[in-house]
Amino acid sequence: MAMAELNLKPTKTHLHSFLSRTLPTHGHCTFSPLHRTTQHARISCSVAPNQVQVPALQTQDPKTKPDCYGVFCLTYDLKAEEETRSWKKLINIAVSGAAGMISNHLLFKLASGEVFGPNQPIALKLLGSERSIQALEGVAMELEDSLFPLLREVSIGIDPYEVFQDAEWALLIGAKPRGPGMERAALLDINGQIFAEQGKALNAVASRNVKVIVVGNPCNTNALICLKNAPNIPARNFHALTRLDENRAKCQLALKAGVFYDKVSNVTIWGNHSTTQVPDFLNARIDGLPVKDVIKDQKWLEEEFTETVQKRGGVLIQKWGRSSAASTSVSIVDAIRSLVTPTPEDDWFSTGVYTNGNPYGIAEDIVFSMPCRSNGDGDYEFVKDVIFDDYLRQRINKTEAELLAEKKCVAHLTGEGIAVCDLPGDTMLPGEV
């Protein structure tokens, strides 16, 4: 499979056109009007192998549309085929850090229909960097070769103002890892600049109701920076991923109780995605019963269980030699599905969201993981029937103080003045180093 030659001269944007990828020559192509969009002609080809022809596609200004890839440059009328007539309207999903390991697992779950359902066609808009553009092309090639019926468009680029155009979901995975000797404040600043720019891009070109899930660490404060730079998008549409922490907590409770983890429900992760996070066993249930009625070992719950969940990511890195990519991608899928499917009446889920209007007494104007429910429309509401004891409240106060300190440390990126970094401790995030 031939590919267009890459021009890697430094420019503001490198978008690589694959409109001239090789197609066989002998045969014929017919063009008919497209009902879904007028931007491209519908193409159907009958061809002989091993010969080349360039289809006469109408190109667009690269400032308005990132480059499509290969077969995804062809535009299809989804109402023309019997099997696609019942499909929903195509949705645009933007993914940053799209050439990384997490995305390498996630993109194929998205394309398969596992996330949004078997009748939901999608367009993937993949954001990379100058350094990762060739790897991004490799990802696009694998998606192309996988023949996912629901994957109708793939575009790649390195400019968020182009890649985020009309995005209805934005999964912000890419972030700089913490290097040896790097202070946590420096990491907050470096990654904060990335998410400030991406927030501005979303504000400028994404759907006004785009749902944003921030995965790149420190994800709570990165989500805060992002939403502060996107004033035209509702702040409640921004999420920091804490679902992996919830899944880890469910696993540990199931192991201790000797049950399968589908028996564990109502688990909340409170606060920051750091080692100050609070896995809540007080409100959690096992087979419908309060955890403390099933697991009588209070010391284990307060110490070993809590610490295991908080530090699970670091232990995995020691064992595996790299951070958790596959389980993170699964948790992103879980987080999205929790927003697009109704929450069971007797359960809830954890997600880091904007605290304004929360019923728990958490400080406002930060992004804090809390228990939520959804009607399946992409929105959520806070769970009101939760209880607190002194132990839980004390732990919540600690993680809250950390997030307030992080907020001050990035004030220059949120439009709130001069940054003052006085972090209460170096609570290394799982996978930071």
PDB file of C-alpha atoms in Angstrom, residues 301-425:
ATOM      1  CA  LEU A 301     -10.686  -0.865  54.768  1.00  0.00           C
ATOM      2  CA  GLU A 302      -9.054   2.278  56.147  1.00  0.00           C
ATOM      3  CA  GLU A 303      -5.462   1.276  55.502  1.00  0.00           C
ATOM      4  CA  GLU A 304      -4.663  -1.556  53.105  1.00  0.00           C
ATOM      5  CA  PHE A 305      -7.680  -1.137  50.802  1.00  0.00           C
ATOM      6  CA  THR A 306      -7.307   2.620  50.575  1.00  0.00           C
ATOM      7  CA  GLU A 307      -3.562   2.564  49.999  1.00  0.00           C
ATOM      8  CA  THR A 308      -3.782  -0.255  47.454  1.00  0.00           C
ATOM      9  CA  VAL A 309      -6.217   1.716  45.320  1.00  0.00           C
ATOM     10  CA  GLN A 310      -4.253   4.954  45.671  1.00  0.00           C
ATOM     11  CA  LYS A 311      -0.958   3.373  44.657  1.00  0.00           C
ATOM     12  CA  ARG A 312      -2.128   0.674  42.264  1.00  0.00           C
ATOM     13  CA  GLY A 313      -0.865   2.532  39.200  1.00  0.00           C
ATOM     14  CA  GLY A 314       2.639   2.863  40.608  1.00  0.00           C
ATOM     15  CA  VAL A 315       2.802  -0.818  41.542  1.00  0.00           C
ATOM     16  CA  LEU A 316       1.673  -1.779  38.055  1.00  0.00           C
ATOM     17  CA  ILE A 317       4.492   0.277  36.554  1.00  0.00           C
ATOM     18  CA  GLN A 318       7.010  -1.552  38.749  1.00  0.00           C
ATOM     19  CA  LYS A 319       5.659  -4.928  37.590  1.00  0.00           C
ATOM     20  CA  TRP A 320       4.960  -4.098  33.957  1.00  0.00           C
ATOM     21  CA  GLY A 321       7.615  -1.520  33.221  1.00  0.00           C
ATOM     22  CA  ARG A 322       5.082   0.959  31.832  1.00  0.00           C
ATOM     23  CA  SER A 323       1.867   2.630  32.849  1.00  0.00           C
ATOM     24  CA  SER A 324      -1.561   1.065  32.512  1.00  0.00           C
ATOM     25  CA  ALA A 325      -2.710   1.566  28.929  1.00  0.00           C
ATOM     26  CA  ALA A 326      -5.218  -1.239  28.333  1.00  0.00           C
ATOM     27  CA  SER A 327      -7.095  -0.824  31.616  1.00  0.00           C
ATOM     28  CA  THR A 328      -7.097   2.958  31.158  1.00  0.00           C
ATOM     29  CA  SER A 329      -8.715   2.560  27.745  1.00  0.00           C
ATOM     30  CA  VAL A 330     -11.336   0.261  29.278  1.00  0.00           C
ATOM     31  CA  SER A 331     -12.069   2.864  31.944  1.00  0.00           C
ATOM     32  CA  ILE A 332     -12.502   5.563  29.272  1.00  0.00           C
ATOM     33  CA  VAL A 333     -15.041   3.300  27.574  1.00  0.00           C
ATOM     34  CA  ASP A 334     -16.788   2.808  30.935  1.00  0.00           C
ATOM     35  CA  ALA A 335     -16.804   6.565  31.562  1.00  0.00           C
ATOM     36  CA  ILE A 336     -18.392   7.319  28.183  1.00  0.00           C
ATOM     37  CA  ARG A 337     -20.943   4.539  28.463  1.00  0.00           C
ATOM     38  CA  SER A 338     -21.955   5.815  31.899  1.00  0.00           C
ATOM     39  CA  LEU A 339     -22.915   9.090  30.238  1.00  0.00           C
ATOM     40  CA  VAL A 340     -24.687   7.663  27.175  1.00  0.00           C
ATOM     41  CA  THR A 341     -26.670   4.902  28.934  1.00  0.00           C
ATOM     42  CA  PRO A 342     -29.053   5.399  31.864  1.00  0.00           C
ATOM     43  CA  THR A 343     -27.538   4.639  35.267  1.00  0.00           C
ATOM     44  CA  PRO A 344     -29.272   1.754  37.077  1.00  0.00           C
ATOM     45  CA  GLU A 345     -31.571   3.066  39.804  1.00  0.00           C
ATOM     46  CA  ASP A 346     -29.559   1.520  42.622  1.00  0.00           C
ATOM     47  CA  ASP A 347     -26.076   2.559  41.435  1.00  0.00           C
ATOM     48  CA  TRP A 348     -23.873   5.492  40.435  1.00  0.00           C
ATOM     49  CA  PHE A 349     -20.448   6.176  38.951  1.00  0.00           C
ATOM     50  CA  SER A 350     -17.417   8.362  39.686  1.00  0.00           C
ATOM     51  CA  THR A 351     -16.204  11.188  37.489  1.00  0.00           C
ATOM     52  CA  GLY A 352     -14.182  14.334  38.063  1.00  0.00           C
ATOM     53  CA  VAL A 353     -16.463  17.301  37.361  1.00  0.00           C
ATOM     54  CA  TYR A 354     -16.770  21.015  38.059  1.00  0.00           C
ATOM     55  CA  THR A 355     -17.800  21.499  41.675  1.00  0.00           C
ATOM     56  CA  ASN A 356     -20.074  24.530  41.363  1.00  0.00           C
ATOM     57  CA  GLY A 357     -23.470  23.649  42.826  1.00  0.00           C
ATOM     58  CA  ASN A 358     -22.388  20.364  44.409  1.00  0.00           C
ATOM     59  CA  PRO A 359     -24.374  19.225  47.481  1.00  0.00           C
ATOM     60  CA  TYR A 360     -21.399  17.867  49.457  1.00  0.00           C
ATOM     61  CA  GLY A 361     -19.789  21.052  50.733  1.00  0.00           C
ATOM     62  CA  ILE A 362     -16.809  20.667  48.412  1.00  0.00           C
ATOM     63  CA  ALA A 363     -15.084  23.951  47.564  1.00  0.00           C
ATOM     64  CA  GLU A 364     -16.369  25.452  44.337  1.00  0.00           C
ATOM     65  CA  ASP A 365     -14.413  26.222  41.183  1.00  0.00           C
ATOM     66  CA  ILE A 366     -12.271  23.081  41.078  1.00  0.00           C
ATOM     67  CA  VAL A 367     -12.643  19.734  39.284  1.00  0.00           C
ATOM     68  CA  PHE A 368     -13.302  17.044  41.882  1.00  0.00           C
ATOM     69  CA  SER A 369     -14.306  13.404  41.521  1.00  0.00           C
ATOM     70  CA  MET A 370     -17.776  12.787  42.938  1.00  0.00           C
ATOM     71  CA  PRO A 371     -20.676  10.311  42.604  1.00  0.00           C
ATOM     72  CA  CYS A 372     -22.952  10.990  39.623  1.00  0.00           C
ATOM     73  CA  ARG A 373     -25.886   9.507  37.754  1.00  0.00           C
ATOM     74  CA  SER A 374     -26.994   9.957  34.135  1.00  0.00           C
ATOM     75  CA  ASN A 375     -30.193   9.647  32.142  1.00  0.00           C
ATOM     76  CA  GLY A 376     -28.109   8.496  29.184  1.00  0.00           C
ATOM     77  CA  ASP A 377     -28.204  11.820  27.349  1.00  0.00           C
ATOM     78  CA  GLY A 378     -24.532  12.685  27.968  1.00  0.00           C
ATOM     79  CA  ASP A 379     -25.383  14.848  30.974  1.00  0.00           C
ATOM     80  CA  TYR A 380     -25.282  13.920  34.665  1.00  0.00           C
ATOM     81  CA  GLU A 381     -26.574  14.861  38.101  1.00  0.00           C
ATOM     82  CA  PHE A 382     -24.991  14.638  41.538  1.00  0.00           C
ATOM     83  CA  VAL A 383     -26.061  11.779  43.794  1.00  0.00           C
ATOM     84  CA  LYS A 384     -27.735  13.172  46.892  1.00  0.00           C
ATOM     85  CA  ASP A 385     -28.248  10.144  49.126  1.00  0.00           C
ATOM     86  CA  VAL A 386     -24.676   9.653  50.340  1.00  0.00           C
ATOM     87  CA  ILE A 387     -23.472   9.613  53.928  1.00  0.00           C
ATOM     88  CA  PHE A 388     -20.283  10.883  55.551  1.00  0.00           C
ATOM     89  CA  ASP A 389     -18.413  10.026  58.713  1.00  0.00           C
ATOM     90  CA  ASP A 390     -15.430  11.740  60.297  1.00  0.00           C
ATOM     91  CA  TYR A 391     -12.920   9.461  58.551  1.00  0.00           C
ATOM     92  CA  LEU A 392     -14.385  10.097  55.089  1.00  0.00           C
ATOM     93  CA  ARG A 393     -14.749  13.834  55.620  1.00  0.00           C
ATOM     94  CA  GLN A 394     -11.162  14.136  56.852  1.00  0.00           C
ATOM     95  CA  ARG A 395      -9.814  12.349  53.786  1.00  0.00           C
ATOM     96  CA  ILE A 396     -11.966  14.436  51.459  1.00  0.00           C
ATOM     97  CA  ASN A 397     -10.659  17.619  53.050  1.00  0.00           C
ATOM     98  CA  LYS A 398      -7.091  16.517  52.340  1.00  0.00           C
ATOM     99  CA  THR A 399      -7.617  15.854  48.644  1.00  0.00           C
ATOM    100  CA  GLU A 400      -9.641  19.082  48.380  1.00  0.00           C
ATOM    101  CA  ALA A 401      -6.720  21.060  49.839  1.00  0.00           C
ATOM    102  CA  GLU A 402      -4.407  19.541  47.252  1.00  0.00           C
ATOM    103  CA  LEU A 403      -6.652  20.559  44.362  1.00  0.00           C
ATOM    104  CA  LEU A 404      -7.017  24.094  45.722  1.00  0.00           C
ATOM    105  CA  ALA A 405      -3.228  24.331  45.891  1.00  0.00           C
ATOM    106  CA  GLU A 406      -2.904  23.047  42.313  1.00  0.00           C
ATOM    107  CA  LYS A 407      -5.440  25.642  41.199  1.00  0.00           C
ATOM    108  CA  LYS A 408      -3.268  28.445  42.631  1.00  0.00           C
ATOM    109  CA  CYS A 409      -0.274  26.931  40.873  1.00  0.00           C
ATOM    110  CA  VAL A 410      -1.914  27.338  37.451  1.00  0.00           C
ATOM    111  CA  ALA A 411      -3.637  30.687  38.012  1.00  0.00           C
ATOM    112  CA  HIS A 412      -1.701  32.135  35.070  1.00  0.00           C
ATOM    113  CA  LEU A 413      -3.373  29.564  32.794  1.00  0.00           C
ATOM    114  CA  THR A 414      -6.929  30.052  34.053  1.00  0.00           C
ATOM    115  CA  GLY A 415      -7.025  33.837  33.866  1.00  0.00           C
ATOM    116  CA  GLU A 416      -6.861  34.294  37.628  1.00  0.00           C
ATOM    117  CA  GLY A 417      -3.626  36.207  37.983  1.00  0.00           C
ATOM    118  CA  ILE A 418      -0.129  35.242  39.039  1.00  0.00           C
ATOM    119  CA  ALA A 419       0.583  31.625  39.878  1.00  0.00           C
ATOM    120  CA  VAL A 420       1.659  30.796  43.426  1.00  0.00           C
ATOM    121  CA  CYS A 421       2.857  27.227  43.927  1.00  0.00           C
ATOM    122  CA  ASP A 422       2.714  25.940  47.474  1.00  0.00           C
ATOM    123  CA  LEU A 423       1.751  22.318  47.000  1.00  0.00           C
ATOM    124  CA  PRO A 424       1.044  20.486  50.274  1.00  0.00           C
ATOM    125  CA  GLY A 425       3.132  17.466  49.273  1.00  0.00           C
TER     126      GLY A 425
END
